Short mmCIF file of C-alpha atoms in Angstrom, two decimals:
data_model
loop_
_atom_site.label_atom_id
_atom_site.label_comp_id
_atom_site.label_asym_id
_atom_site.label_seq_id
_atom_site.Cartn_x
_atom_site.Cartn_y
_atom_site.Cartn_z
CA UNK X 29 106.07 48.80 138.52
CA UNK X 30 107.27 50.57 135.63
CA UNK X 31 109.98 53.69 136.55
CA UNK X 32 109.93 57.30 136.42
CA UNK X 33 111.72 59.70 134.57
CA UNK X 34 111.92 62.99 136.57
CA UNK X 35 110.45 65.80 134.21
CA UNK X 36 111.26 68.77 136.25
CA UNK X 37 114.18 70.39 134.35
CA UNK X 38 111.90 69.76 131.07
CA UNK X 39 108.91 71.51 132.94
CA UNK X 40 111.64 74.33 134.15
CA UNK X 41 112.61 75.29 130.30
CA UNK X 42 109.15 74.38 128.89
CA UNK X 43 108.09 77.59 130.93
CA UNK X 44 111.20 79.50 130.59
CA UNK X 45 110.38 79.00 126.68
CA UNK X 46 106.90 80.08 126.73
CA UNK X 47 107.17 83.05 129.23
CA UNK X 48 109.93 84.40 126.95
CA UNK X 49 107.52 84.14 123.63
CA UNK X 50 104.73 85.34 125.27
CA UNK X 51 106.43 88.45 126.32
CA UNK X 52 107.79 88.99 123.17
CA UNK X 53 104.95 88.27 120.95
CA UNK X 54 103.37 91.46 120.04
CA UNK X 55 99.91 91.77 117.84
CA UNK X 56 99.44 92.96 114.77
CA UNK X 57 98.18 96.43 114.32
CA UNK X 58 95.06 96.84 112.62
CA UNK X 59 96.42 98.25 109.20
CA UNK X 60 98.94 95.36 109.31
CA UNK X 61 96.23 92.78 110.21
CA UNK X 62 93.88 94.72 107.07
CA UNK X 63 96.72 94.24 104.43
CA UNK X 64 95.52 92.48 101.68
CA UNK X 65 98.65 92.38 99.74
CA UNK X 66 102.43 91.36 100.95
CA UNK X 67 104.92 93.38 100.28
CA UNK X 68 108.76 92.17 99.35
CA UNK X 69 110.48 94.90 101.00
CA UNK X 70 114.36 95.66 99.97
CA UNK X 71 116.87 93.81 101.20
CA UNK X 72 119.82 95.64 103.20
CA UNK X 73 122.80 95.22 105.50
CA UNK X 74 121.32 93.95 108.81
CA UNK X 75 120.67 97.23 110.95
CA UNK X 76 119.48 97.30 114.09
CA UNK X 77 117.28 100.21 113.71
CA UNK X 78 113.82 98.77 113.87
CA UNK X 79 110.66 100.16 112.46
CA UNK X 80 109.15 102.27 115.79
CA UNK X 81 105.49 100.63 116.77
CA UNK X 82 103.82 103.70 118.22
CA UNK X 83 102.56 106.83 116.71
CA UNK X 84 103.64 105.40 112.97
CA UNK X 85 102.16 106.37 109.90
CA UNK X 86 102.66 103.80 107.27
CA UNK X 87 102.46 104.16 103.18
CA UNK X 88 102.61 101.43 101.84
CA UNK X 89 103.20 100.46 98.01
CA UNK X 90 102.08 97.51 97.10
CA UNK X 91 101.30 95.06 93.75
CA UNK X 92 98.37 93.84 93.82
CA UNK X 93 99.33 90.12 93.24
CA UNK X 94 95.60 89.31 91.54
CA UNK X 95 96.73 92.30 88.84
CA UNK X 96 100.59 93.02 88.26
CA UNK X 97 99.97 96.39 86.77
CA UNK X 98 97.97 97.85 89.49
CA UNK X 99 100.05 99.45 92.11
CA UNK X 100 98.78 101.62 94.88
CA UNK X 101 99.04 103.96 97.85
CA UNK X 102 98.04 102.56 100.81
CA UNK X 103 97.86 104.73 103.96
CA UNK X 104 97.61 103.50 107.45
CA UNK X 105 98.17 104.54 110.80
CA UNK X 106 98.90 102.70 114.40
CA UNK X 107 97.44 104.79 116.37
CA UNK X 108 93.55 104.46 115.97
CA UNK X 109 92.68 107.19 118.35
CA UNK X 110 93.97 109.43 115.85
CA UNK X 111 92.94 107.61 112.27
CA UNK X 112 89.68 108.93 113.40
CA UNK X 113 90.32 112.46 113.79
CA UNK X 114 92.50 112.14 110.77
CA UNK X 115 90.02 111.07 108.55
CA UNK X 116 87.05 113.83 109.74
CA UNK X 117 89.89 115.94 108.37
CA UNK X 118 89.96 114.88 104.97
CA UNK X 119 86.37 115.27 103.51
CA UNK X 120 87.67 112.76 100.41
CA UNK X 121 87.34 109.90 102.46
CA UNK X 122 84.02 108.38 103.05
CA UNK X 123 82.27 107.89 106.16
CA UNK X 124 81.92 104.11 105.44
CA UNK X 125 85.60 104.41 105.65
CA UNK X 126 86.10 105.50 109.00
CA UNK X 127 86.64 101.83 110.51
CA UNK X 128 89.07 100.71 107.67
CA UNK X 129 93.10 101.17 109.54
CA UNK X 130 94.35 100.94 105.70
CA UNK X 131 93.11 102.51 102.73
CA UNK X 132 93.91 103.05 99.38
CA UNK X 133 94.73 106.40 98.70
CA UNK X 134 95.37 108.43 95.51
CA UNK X 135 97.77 110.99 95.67
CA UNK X 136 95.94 114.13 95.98
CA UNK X 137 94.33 112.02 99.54
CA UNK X 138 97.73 111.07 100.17
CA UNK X 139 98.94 114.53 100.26
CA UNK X 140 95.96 115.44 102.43
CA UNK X 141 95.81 112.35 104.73
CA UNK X 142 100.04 113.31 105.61
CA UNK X 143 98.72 116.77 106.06
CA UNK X 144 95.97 115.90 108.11
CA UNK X 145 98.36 113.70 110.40
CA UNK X 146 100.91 116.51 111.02
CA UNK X 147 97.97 118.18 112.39
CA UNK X 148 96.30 115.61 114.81
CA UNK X 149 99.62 114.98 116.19
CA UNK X 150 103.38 116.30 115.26
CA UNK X 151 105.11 113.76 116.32
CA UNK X 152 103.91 111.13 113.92
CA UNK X 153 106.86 109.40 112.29
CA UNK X 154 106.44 108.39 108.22
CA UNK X 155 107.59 104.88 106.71
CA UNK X 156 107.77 104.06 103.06
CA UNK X 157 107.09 100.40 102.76
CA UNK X 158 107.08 100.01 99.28
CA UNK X 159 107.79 96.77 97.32
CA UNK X 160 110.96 95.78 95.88
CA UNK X 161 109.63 95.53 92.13
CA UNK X 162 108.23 98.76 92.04
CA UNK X 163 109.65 101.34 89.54
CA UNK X 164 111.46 103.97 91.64
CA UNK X 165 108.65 106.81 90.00
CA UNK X 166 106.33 105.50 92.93
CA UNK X 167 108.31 106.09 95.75
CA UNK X 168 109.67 109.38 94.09
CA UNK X 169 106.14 110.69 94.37
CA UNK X 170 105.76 109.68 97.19
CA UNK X 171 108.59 111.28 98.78
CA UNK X 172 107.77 114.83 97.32
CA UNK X 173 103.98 114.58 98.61
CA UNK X 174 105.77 114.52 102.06
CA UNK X 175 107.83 117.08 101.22
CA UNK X 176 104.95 119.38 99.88
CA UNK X 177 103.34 118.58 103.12
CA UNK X 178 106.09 118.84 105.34
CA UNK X 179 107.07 115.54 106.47
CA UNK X 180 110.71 115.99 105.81
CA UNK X 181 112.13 113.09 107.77
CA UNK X 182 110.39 109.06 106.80
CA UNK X 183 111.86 105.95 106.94
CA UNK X 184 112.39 102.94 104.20
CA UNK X 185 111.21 100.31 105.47
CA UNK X 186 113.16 97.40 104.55
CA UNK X 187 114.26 93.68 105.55
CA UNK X 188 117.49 92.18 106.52
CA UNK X 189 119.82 90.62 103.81
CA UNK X 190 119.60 86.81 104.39
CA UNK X 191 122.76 85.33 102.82
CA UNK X 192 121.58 83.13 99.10
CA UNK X 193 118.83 86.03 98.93
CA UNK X 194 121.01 88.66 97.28
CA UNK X 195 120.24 88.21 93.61
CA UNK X 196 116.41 87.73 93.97
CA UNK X 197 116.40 91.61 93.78
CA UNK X 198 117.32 91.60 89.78
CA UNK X 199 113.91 91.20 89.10
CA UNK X 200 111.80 94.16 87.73
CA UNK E 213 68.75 59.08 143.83
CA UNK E 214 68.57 60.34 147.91
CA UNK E 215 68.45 57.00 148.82
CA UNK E 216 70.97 55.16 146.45
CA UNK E 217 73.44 57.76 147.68
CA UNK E 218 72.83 57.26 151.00
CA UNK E 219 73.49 53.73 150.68
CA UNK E 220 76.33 53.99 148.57
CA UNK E 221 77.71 56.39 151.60
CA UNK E 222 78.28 54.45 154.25
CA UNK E 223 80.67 51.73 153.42
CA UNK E 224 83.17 54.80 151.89
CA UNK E 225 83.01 56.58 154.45
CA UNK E 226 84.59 53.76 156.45
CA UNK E 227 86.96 52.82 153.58
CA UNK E 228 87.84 56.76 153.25
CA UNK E 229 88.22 56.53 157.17
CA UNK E 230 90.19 53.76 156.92
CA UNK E 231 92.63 55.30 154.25
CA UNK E 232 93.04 58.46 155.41
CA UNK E 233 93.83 57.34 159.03
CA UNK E 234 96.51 55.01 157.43
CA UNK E 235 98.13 58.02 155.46
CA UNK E 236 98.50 60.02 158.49
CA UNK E 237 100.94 58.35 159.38
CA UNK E 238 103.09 57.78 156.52
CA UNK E 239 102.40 61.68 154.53
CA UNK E 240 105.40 63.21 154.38
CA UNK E 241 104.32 65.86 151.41
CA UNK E 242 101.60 65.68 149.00
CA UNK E 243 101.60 65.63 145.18
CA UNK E 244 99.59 67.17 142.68
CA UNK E 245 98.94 65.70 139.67
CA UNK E 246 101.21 67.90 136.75
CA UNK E 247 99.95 66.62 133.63
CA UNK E 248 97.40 68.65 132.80
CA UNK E 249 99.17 72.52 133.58
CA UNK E 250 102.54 70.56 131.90
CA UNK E 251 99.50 70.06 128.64
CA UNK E 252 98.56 73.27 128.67
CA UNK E 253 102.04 74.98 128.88
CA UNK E 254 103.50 72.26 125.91
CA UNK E 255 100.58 73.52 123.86
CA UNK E 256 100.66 76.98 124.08
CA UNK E 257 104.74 76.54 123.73
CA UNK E 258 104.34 75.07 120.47
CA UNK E 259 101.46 77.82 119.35
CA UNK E 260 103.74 80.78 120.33
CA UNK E 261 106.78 78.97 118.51
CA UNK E 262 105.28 78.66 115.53
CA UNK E 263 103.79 82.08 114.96
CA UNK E 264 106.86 84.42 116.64
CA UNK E 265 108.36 85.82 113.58
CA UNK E 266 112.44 86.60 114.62
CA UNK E 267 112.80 88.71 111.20
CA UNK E 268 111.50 92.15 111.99
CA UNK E 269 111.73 95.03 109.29
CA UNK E 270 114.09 97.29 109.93
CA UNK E 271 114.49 101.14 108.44
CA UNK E 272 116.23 103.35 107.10
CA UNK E 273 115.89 106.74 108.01
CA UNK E 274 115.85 109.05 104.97
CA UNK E 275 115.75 113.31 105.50
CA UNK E 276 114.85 115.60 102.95
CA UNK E 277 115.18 119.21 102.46
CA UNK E 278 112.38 121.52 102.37
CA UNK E 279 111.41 122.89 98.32
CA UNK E 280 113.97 125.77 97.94
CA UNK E 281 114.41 127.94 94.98
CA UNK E 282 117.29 129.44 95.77
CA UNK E 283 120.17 128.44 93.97
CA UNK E 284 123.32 127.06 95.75
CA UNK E 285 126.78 127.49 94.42
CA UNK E 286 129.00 124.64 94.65
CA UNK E 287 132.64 123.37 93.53
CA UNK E 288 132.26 121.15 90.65
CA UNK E 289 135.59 119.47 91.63
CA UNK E 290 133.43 118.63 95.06
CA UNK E 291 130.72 116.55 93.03
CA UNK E 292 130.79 113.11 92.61
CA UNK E 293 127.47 112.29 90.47
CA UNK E 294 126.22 108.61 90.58
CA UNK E 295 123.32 108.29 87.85
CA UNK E 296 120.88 105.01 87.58
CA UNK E 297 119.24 104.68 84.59
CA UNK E 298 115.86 103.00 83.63
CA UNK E 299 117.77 99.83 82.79
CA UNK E 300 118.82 99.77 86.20
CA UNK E 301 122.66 100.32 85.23
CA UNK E 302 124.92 102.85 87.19
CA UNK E 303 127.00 105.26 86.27
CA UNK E 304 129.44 107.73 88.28
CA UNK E 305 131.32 110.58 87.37
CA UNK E 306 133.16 112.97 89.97
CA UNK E 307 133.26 117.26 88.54
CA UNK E 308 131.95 117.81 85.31
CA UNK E 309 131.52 115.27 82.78
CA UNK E 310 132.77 115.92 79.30
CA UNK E 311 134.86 114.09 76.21
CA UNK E 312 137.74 113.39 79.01
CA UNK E 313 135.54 112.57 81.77
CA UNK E 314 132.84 110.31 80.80
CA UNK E 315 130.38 108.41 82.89
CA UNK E 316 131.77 105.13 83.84
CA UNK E 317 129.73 101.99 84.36
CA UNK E 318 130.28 100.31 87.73
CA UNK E 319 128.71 97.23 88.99
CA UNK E 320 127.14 98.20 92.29
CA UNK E 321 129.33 95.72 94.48
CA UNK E 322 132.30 97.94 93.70
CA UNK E 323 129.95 101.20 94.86
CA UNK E 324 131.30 101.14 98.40
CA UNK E 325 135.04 101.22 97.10
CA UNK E 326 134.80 104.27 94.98
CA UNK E 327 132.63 105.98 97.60
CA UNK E 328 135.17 105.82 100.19
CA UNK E 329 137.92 105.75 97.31
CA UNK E 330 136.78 109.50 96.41
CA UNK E 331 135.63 111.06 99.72
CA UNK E 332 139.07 110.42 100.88
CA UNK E 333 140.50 111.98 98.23
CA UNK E 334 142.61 114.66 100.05
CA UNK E 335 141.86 117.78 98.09
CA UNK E 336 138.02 116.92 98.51
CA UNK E 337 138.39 115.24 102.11
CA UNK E 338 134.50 116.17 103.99
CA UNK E 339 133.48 118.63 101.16
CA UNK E 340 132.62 116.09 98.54
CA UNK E 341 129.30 116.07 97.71
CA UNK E 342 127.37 112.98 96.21
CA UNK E 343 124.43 113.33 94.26
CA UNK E 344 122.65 110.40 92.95
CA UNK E 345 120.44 110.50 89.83
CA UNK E 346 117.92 108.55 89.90
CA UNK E 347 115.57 107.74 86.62
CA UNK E 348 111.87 107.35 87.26
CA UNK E 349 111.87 104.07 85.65
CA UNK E 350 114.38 102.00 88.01
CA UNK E 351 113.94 99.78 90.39
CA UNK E 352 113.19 100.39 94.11
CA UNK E 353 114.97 97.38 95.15
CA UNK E 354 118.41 99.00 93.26
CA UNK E 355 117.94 102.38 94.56
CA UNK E 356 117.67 100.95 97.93
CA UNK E 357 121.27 98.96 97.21
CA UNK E 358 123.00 101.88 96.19
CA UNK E 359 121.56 104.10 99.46
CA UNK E 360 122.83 100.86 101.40
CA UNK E 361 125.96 101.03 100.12
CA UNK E 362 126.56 104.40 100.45
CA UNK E 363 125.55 104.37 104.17
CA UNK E 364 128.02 101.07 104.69
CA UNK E 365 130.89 103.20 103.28
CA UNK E 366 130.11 105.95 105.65
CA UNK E 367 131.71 103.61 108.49
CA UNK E 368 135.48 103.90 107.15
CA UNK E 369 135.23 106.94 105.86
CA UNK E 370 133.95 108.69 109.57
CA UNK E 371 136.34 106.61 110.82
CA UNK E 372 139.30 107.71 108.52
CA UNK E 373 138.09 111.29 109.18
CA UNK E 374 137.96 111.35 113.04
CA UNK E 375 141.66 110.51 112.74
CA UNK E 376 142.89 113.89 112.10
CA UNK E 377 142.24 116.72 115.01
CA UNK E 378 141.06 120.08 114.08
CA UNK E 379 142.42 123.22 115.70
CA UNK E 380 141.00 122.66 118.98
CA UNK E 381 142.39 119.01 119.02
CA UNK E 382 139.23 117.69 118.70
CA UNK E 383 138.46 115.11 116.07
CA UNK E 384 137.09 116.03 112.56
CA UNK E 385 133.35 115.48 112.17
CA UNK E 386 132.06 113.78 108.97
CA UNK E 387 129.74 115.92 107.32
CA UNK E 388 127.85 114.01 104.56
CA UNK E 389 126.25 115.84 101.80
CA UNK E 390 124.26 113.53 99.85
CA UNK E 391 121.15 114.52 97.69
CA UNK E 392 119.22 112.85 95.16
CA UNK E 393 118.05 114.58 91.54
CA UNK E 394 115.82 113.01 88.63
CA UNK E 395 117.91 111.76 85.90
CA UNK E 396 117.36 113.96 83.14
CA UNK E 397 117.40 114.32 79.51
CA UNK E 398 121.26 115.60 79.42
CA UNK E 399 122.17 113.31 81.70
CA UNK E 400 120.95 110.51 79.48
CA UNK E 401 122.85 112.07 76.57
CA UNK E 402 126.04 112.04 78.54
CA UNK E 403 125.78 108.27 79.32
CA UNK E 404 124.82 107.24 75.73
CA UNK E 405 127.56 109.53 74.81
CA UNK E 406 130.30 106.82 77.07
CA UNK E 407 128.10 104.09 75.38
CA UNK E 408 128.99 105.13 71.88
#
């Protein structure tokens, strides 16, 4: 009457497998899921510093892929306990705002938002994730807002060099 | 519906009887029916496969100096001065740059040689300083290369360094001194200057 292949072992790694991911899988925070844009970060030696998940205050610098010319400032934090209190600080931002985990900033905000962060909590790391393409002027300004405000140590956010992806970054 | 059911009942029962009294006997375990969890599980698998992303960004941490107007003295025979320019070309040049010491163009795979090339240098050995000019108009992507490249040649050069012992028989300590400056208007001059 037919015959039976025994499926244990399968079953055993099936659920070694998924345990694993599902441990490992982490969500998206908010300002990640809001991003409207992706960013092609720099490419680098692999590193096995990684980007820290808590407490992080993100500015991102982004094309907008609909308009070439239009780069921005976006600012976003992972902790939304504090985005809150962070943006009652800053009267430039509007109320309808407040449930946005990424805006577009100008720099003047930018300055004040980085400010404003420093002051709900101290500890808040900075990251640059800028885009490859971008003309080095953005992230310059960048860096000396956070200097006027006195974030003095930021990351760069970048990605891991995948061998055959090393001349991509020629492009302006 | 009562009364079909009721009907319906009594021959099972008897069959059911019937069965279960034979299994008694024979039961050694029991089985339950896998598929559906073993479904479930394959599913999910699959779902969790296909969205885990292995490539996480990574960083690099970057520290700068609070806005100071003081002015500090240094060697110019400690400088080494690296100097992007808009067209994304570098150029290095170690003191002061004049007629006999132009800039000189160098791809940036060769970067990591001449870093470790001129920090080792034994009259400079740990004091040499590297700034790196950067004009407005380059590339993030290249600026990034160049800071990666700098940081890889770190490695031998710490490493080259903690081989000597200072006076309490300790090893050396690499102190970097790296800063970055806007390329400026001389510093253009100075290139086209090589160029010519």
């Amino acid at each position: 009457m037919g015959f039976v292949i025994d499926l244990t072992p399968l079953v055993d790694i099936t659920f070694l497998l998924l345990t694993f991911l599902m441990f490992t899988a982490k969500f998206k925070s908010e300002a990640e899921a809001e991003k409207q844009f992706t960013i092609r970060r720099p490419q680098v030696s692999p590193d096995t510093t990684k980007l820290p998940e808590r407490d992080l205050a993100i500015i991102n610098i982004a094309i907008d892929e609909k308009n070439p010319t239009d780069t921005g400032y976006y600012y976003g934090l992972t902790n939304v306990k504090d985005l809150q209190q962070v943006y009652q600080l800053v009267p430039e931002i509007p109320a309808d705002f407040y449930n946005k985990a990424l805006i577009k900033v100008d720099t003047v905000t930018l300055g004040k938002l980085i400010r404003a962060t420093l002051s709900v909590r101290s500890s808040t790391r900075f990251a640059i994730d800028a885009d490859r393409r971008v003309r080095f002027k953005w992230v310059e300004d960048a860096m000396n807002i956070m200097r006027r405000n006195r974030a003095f140590v930021f990351n760069f956010v970048t990605d891991k060099k995948r061998p055959g992806e090393t001349e991509k970054t020629e492009k302006k | 519906m009562a009364g079909g059911g009721g009907a319906l009942e009594i021959p099972e029962r008897q069959k059911r009887g019937k069965i279960v009294r034979r299994k008694k006997k024979k039961r050694i375990g029991f089985r339950i029916d896998l598929t559906p969890l073993v479904d479930i599980t394959f599913l999910l698998l699959t779902f969790f496969m296909f969205t885990t992303t292995m490539l996480k960004p990574q960083i690099m941490e970057m520290r700068i100096p609070p806005e100071m107007y003081a002015k500090v003295e240094v060697r110019a025979s400690e400088l080494l001065t690296l100097m992007l320019t808009a067209d994304n070309k570098l150029y290095w040049y170690k003191g002061i740059a004049d007629a006999n010491n132009k800039p000189q163009e160098i791809p940036i795979s060769k970067l990591r040689a001449l870093a470790i090339e001129k920090n080792l240098e034994p009259m400079v050995k740990n004091r040499l300083i590297t700034v790196l000019k950067i004009s407005p108009e380059a590339n993030y992507a290249r600026v990034v290369e160049i800071l990666d490249e700098l940081n890889q040649a770190e490695i031998p050069i710490t490493e080259a360094i903690a081989k000597e012992v200072d006076e309490k028989g300790e090893p050396v300590k690499r102190q970097r001194k790296f800063t970055i400056a806007p390329l400026t208007e001389e510093d253009l001059k100075l290139i086209e200057g090589e160029v010519k």
